[in-house]
Short mmCIF file of C-alpha atoms and ligand atoms in Angstrom, two decimals:
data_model
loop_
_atom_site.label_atom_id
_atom_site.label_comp_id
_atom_site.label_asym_id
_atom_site.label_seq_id
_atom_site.Cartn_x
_atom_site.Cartn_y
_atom_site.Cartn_z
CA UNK A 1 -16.71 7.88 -21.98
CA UNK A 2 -15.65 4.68 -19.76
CA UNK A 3 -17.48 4.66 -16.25
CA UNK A 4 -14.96 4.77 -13.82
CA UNK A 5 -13.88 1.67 -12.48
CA UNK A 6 -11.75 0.75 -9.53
CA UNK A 7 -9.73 -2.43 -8.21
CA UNK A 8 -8.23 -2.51 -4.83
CA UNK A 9 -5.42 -4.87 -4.21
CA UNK A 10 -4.30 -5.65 -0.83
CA UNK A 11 -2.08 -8.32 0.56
CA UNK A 12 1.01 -8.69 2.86
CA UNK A 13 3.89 -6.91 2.54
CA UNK A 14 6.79 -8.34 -0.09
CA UNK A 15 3.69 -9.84 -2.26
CA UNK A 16 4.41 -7.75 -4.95
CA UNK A 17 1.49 -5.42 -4.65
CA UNK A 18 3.11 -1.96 -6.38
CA UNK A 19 4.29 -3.64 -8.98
CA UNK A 20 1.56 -5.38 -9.90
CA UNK A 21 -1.11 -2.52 -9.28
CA UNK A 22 0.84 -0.24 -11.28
CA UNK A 23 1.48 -2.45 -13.90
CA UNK A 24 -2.71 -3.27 -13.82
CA UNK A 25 -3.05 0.69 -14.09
CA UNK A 26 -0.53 0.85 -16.89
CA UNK A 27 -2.49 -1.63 -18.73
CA UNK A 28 -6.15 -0.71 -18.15
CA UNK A 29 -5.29 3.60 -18.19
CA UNK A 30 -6.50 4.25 -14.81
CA UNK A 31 -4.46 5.80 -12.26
CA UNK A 32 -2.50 4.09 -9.37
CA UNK A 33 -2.21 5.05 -5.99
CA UNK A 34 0.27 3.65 -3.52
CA UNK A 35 -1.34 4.03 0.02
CA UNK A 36 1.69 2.80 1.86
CA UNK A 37 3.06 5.52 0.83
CA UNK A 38 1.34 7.74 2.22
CA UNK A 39 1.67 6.39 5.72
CA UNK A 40 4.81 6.47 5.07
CA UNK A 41 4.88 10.40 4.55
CA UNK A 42 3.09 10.55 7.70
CA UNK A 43 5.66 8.44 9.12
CA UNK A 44 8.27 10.63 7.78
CA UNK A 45 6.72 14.05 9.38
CA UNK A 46 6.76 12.12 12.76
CA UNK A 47 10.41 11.71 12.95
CA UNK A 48 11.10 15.31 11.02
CA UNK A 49 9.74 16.69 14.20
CA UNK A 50 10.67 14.67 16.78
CA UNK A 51 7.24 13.23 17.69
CA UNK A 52 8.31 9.78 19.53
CA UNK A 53 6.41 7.01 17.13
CA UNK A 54 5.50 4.77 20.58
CA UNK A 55 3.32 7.98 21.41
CA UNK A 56 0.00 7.26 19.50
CA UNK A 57 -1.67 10.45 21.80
CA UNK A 58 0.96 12.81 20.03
CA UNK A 59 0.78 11.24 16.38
CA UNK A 60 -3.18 11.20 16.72
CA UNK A 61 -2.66 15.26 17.96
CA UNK A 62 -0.47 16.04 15.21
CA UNK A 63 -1.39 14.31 12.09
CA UNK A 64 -3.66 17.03 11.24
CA UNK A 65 -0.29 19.15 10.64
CA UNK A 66 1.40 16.73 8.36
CA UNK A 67 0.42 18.26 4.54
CA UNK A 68 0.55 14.85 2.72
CA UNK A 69 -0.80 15.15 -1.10
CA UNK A 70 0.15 13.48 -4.29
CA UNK A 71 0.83 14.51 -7.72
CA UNK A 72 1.18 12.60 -10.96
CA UNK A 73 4.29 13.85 -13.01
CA UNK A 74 5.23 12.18 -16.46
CA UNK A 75 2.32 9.22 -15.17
CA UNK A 76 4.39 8.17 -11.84
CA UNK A 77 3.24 9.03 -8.44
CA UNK A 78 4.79 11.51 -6.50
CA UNK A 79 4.42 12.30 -2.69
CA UNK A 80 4.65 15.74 -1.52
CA UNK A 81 4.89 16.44 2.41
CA UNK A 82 4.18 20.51 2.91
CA UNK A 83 5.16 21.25 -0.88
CA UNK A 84 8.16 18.81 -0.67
CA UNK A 85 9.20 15.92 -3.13
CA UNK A 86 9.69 12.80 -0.42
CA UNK A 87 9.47 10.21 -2.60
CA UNK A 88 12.73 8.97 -2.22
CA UNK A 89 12.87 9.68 1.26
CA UNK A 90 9.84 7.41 2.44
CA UNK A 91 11.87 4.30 1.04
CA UNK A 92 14.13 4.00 3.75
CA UNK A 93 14.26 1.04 6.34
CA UNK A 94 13.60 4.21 8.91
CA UNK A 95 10.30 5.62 7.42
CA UNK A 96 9.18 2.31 6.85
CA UNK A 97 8.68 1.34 10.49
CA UNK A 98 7.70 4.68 11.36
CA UNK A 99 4.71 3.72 8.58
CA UNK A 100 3.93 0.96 10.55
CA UNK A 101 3.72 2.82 13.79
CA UNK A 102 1.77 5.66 12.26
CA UNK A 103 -0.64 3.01 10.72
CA UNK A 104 -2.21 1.34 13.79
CA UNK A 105 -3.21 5.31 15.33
CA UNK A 106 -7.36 5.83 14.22
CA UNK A 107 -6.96 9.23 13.41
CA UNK A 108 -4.25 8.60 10.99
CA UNK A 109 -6.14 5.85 9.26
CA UNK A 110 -8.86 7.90 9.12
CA UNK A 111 -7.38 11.13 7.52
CA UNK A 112 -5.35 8.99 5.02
CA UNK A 113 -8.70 7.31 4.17
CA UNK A 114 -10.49 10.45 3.17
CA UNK A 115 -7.89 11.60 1.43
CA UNK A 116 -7.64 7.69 -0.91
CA UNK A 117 -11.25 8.24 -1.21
CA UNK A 118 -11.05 11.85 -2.79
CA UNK A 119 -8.24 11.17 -5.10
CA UNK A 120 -9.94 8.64 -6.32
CA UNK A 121 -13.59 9.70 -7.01
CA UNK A 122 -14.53 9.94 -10.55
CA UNK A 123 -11.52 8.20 -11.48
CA UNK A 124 -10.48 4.92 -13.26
CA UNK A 125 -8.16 3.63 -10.11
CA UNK A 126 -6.11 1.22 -9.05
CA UNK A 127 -4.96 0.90 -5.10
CA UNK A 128 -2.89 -1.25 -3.26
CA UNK A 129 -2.59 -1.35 0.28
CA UNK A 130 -3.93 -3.11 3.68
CA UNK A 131 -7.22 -2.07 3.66
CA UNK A 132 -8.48 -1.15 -0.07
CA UNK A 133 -10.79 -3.79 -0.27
CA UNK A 134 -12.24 -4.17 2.98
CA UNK A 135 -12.73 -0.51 4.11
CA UNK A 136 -11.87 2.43 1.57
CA UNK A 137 -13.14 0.95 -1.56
CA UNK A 138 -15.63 -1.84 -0.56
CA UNK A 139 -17.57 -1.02 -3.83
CA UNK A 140 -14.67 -1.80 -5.66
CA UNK A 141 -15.14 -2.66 -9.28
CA UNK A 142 -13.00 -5.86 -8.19
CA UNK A 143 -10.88 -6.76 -4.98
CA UNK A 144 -7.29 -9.03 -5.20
CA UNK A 145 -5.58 -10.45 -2.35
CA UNK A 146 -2.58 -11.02 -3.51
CA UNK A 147 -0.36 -13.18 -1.78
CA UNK A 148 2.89 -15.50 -1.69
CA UNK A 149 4.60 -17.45 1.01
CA UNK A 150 6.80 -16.26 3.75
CA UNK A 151 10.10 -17.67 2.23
CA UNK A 152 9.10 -16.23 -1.28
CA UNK A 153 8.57 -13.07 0.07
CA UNK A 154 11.42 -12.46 2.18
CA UNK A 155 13.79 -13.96 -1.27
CA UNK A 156 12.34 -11.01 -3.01
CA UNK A 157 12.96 -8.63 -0.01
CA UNK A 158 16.61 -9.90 0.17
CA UNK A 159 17.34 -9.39 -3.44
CA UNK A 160 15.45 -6.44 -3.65
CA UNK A 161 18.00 -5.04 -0.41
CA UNK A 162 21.13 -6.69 -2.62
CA UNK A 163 20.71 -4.91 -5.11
CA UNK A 164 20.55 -1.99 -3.34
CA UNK A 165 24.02 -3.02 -1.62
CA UNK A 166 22.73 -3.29 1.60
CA UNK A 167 23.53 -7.49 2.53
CA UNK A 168 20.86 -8.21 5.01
CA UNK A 169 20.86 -11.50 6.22
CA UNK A 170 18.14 -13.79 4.74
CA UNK A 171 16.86 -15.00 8.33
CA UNK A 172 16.25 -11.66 9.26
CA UNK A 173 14.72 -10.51 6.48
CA UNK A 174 12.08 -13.75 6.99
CA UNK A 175 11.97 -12.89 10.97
CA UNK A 176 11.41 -8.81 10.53
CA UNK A 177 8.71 -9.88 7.63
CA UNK A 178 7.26 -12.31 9.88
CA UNK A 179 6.70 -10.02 12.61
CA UNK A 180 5.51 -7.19 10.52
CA UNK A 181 2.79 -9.33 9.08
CA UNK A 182 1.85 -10.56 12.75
CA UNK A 183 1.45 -6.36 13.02
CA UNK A 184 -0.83 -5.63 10.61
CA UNK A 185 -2.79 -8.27 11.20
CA UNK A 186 -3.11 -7.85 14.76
CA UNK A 187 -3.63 -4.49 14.97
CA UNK A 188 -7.07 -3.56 15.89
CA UNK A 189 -7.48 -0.30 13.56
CA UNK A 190 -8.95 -1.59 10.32
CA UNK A 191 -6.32 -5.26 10.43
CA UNK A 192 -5.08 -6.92 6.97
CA UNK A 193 -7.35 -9.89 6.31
CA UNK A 194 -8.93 -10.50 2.83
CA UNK A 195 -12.49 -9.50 2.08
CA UNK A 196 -15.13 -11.79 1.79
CA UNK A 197 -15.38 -10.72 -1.94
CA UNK A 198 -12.11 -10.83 -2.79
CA UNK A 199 -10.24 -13.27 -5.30
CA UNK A 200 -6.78 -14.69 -4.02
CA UNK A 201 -3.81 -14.80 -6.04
CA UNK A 202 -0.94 -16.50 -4.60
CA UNK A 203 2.20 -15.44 -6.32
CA UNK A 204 4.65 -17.59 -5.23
CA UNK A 205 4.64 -20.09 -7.95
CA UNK A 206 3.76 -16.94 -10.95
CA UNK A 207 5.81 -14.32 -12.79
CA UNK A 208 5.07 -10.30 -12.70
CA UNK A 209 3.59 -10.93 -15.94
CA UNK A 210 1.38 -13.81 -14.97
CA UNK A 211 -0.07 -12.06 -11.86
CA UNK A 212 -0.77 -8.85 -14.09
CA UNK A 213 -2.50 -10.62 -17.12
CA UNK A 214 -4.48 -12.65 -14.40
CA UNK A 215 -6.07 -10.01 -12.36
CA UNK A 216 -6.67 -8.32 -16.02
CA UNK A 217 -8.27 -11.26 -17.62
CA UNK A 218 -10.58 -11.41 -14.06
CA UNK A 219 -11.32 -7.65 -15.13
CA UNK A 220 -12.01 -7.98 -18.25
CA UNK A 221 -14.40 -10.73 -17.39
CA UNK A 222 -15.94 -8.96 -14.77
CA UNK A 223 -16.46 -5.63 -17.82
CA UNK A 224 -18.19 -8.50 -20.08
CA UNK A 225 -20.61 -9.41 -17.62
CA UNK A 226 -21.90 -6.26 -17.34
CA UNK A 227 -22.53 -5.70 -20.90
O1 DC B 1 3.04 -1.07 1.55
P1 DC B 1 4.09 -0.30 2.35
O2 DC B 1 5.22 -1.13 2.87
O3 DC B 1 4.56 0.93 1.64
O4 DC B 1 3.26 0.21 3.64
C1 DC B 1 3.86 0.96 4.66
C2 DC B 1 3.12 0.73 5.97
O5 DC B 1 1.81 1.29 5.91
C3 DC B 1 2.95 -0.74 6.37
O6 DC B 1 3.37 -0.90 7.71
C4 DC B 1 1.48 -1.02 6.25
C5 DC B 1 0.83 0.33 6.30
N1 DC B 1 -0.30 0.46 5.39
C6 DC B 1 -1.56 0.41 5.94
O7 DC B 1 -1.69 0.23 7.14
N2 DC B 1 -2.65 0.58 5.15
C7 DC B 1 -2.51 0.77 3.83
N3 DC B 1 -3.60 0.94 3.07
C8 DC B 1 -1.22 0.80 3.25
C9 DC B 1 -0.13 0.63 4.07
#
């Protein structure tokens, strides 16, 4: 049997991370876990019960409540808040930010954490996020940091919100992307920044395709060495 491997992927938001983590998953047979979304879900049972998201003392007090878990139907990840399917509802421009305000509280981060960690034990895994790398994996089989410019990223936000119907302007798409990145970088619980053992992929200039077969050749290469 294959000894479980893992790869954490972290990078700014509007990199590209889900698609290429899941696409890495899809390619190597391990599983894929989208952390942002479970912030999100967190997020989400902060404004399902009124708990004001500039209040870190009430979302530290009341995290505890919010029954986050994830199940894997037909191979796609599915988030469940107290027995319910959100995982359409977490995608909207209003559980977003309340993911970032949830984010920065310790006791979120570290609940969220425990669970990564114990979804992924004794599993083949692949998880993107902030803070893979750095702090809930940092024996990762291999870390990415995958990046792409400001402008690059905020083109793929707009298109992304286009074709959704919704006809942000570009400049604020590049502002509110901008300031989100100043946010997690800032913040003090567990910041975005690369680890010192990380490769960098900048995926400005590549294709979906490109990004995947490159973090799957470094893999692959990293599987060799061992043998
Ligand atoms: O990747 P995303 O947009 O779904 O993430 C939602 C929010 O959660 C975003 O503000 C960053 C935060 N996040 C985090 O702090 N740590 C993670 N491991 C994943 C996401």
């Amino acid at each position: 049997m294959q000894e479980p491997f893992s790869i954490a992927i972290d990078g700014p938001s509007g990199a590209g991370k889900s698609s290429v983590a899941r696409a890495v998953a899809r390619e190597l047979g391990a599983m894929y876990l989208d952390t942002g979304a479970m912030y999100r879900a967190v997020g989400l049972y902060m404004i399902k019960h009124g708990i004001p998201l500039d209040d870190t003392r009430q979302i530290a007090e009341n995290c505890r409540f919010a029954d986050v878990s994830v199940r894997y139907e037909g191979g796609r990840q599915k988030i469940y808040l107290a027995g319910e399917d959100v995982s359409e509802a977490i995608r909207t421009a209003q559980a977003s930010l309340a993911a970032s305000s949830v984010s920065v509280v310790p006791e979120v981060r570290r609940r969220m954490v425990d669970l990564q960690r114990e979804i992924a034990r004794g599993h083949c895994v692949v998880m993107d996020g902030r803070d893979i790398g750095t702090h809930v994996l940092p024996d990762a089989t291999l870390k990415i940091f995958l990046t792409a410019s400001a402008p690059v990223r905020a083109r793929r936000r707009h298109s992304e919100l286009l074709a959704k119907g919704m006809n942000e302007p570009y400049e604020k798409v590049l502002r509110e992307l901008i300031q989100r990145d100043e946010t997690d970088t800032r913040r003090s619980a567990s910041p975005l920044r690369k680890a010192e053992d990380a490769v960098e992929v900048d995926s400005s200039e590549l294709s979906l395709s490109e990004v995947v077969e490159k973090i799957v050749s470094l893999f692959r290469a990293i599987e060799r060495g061992k043998k």
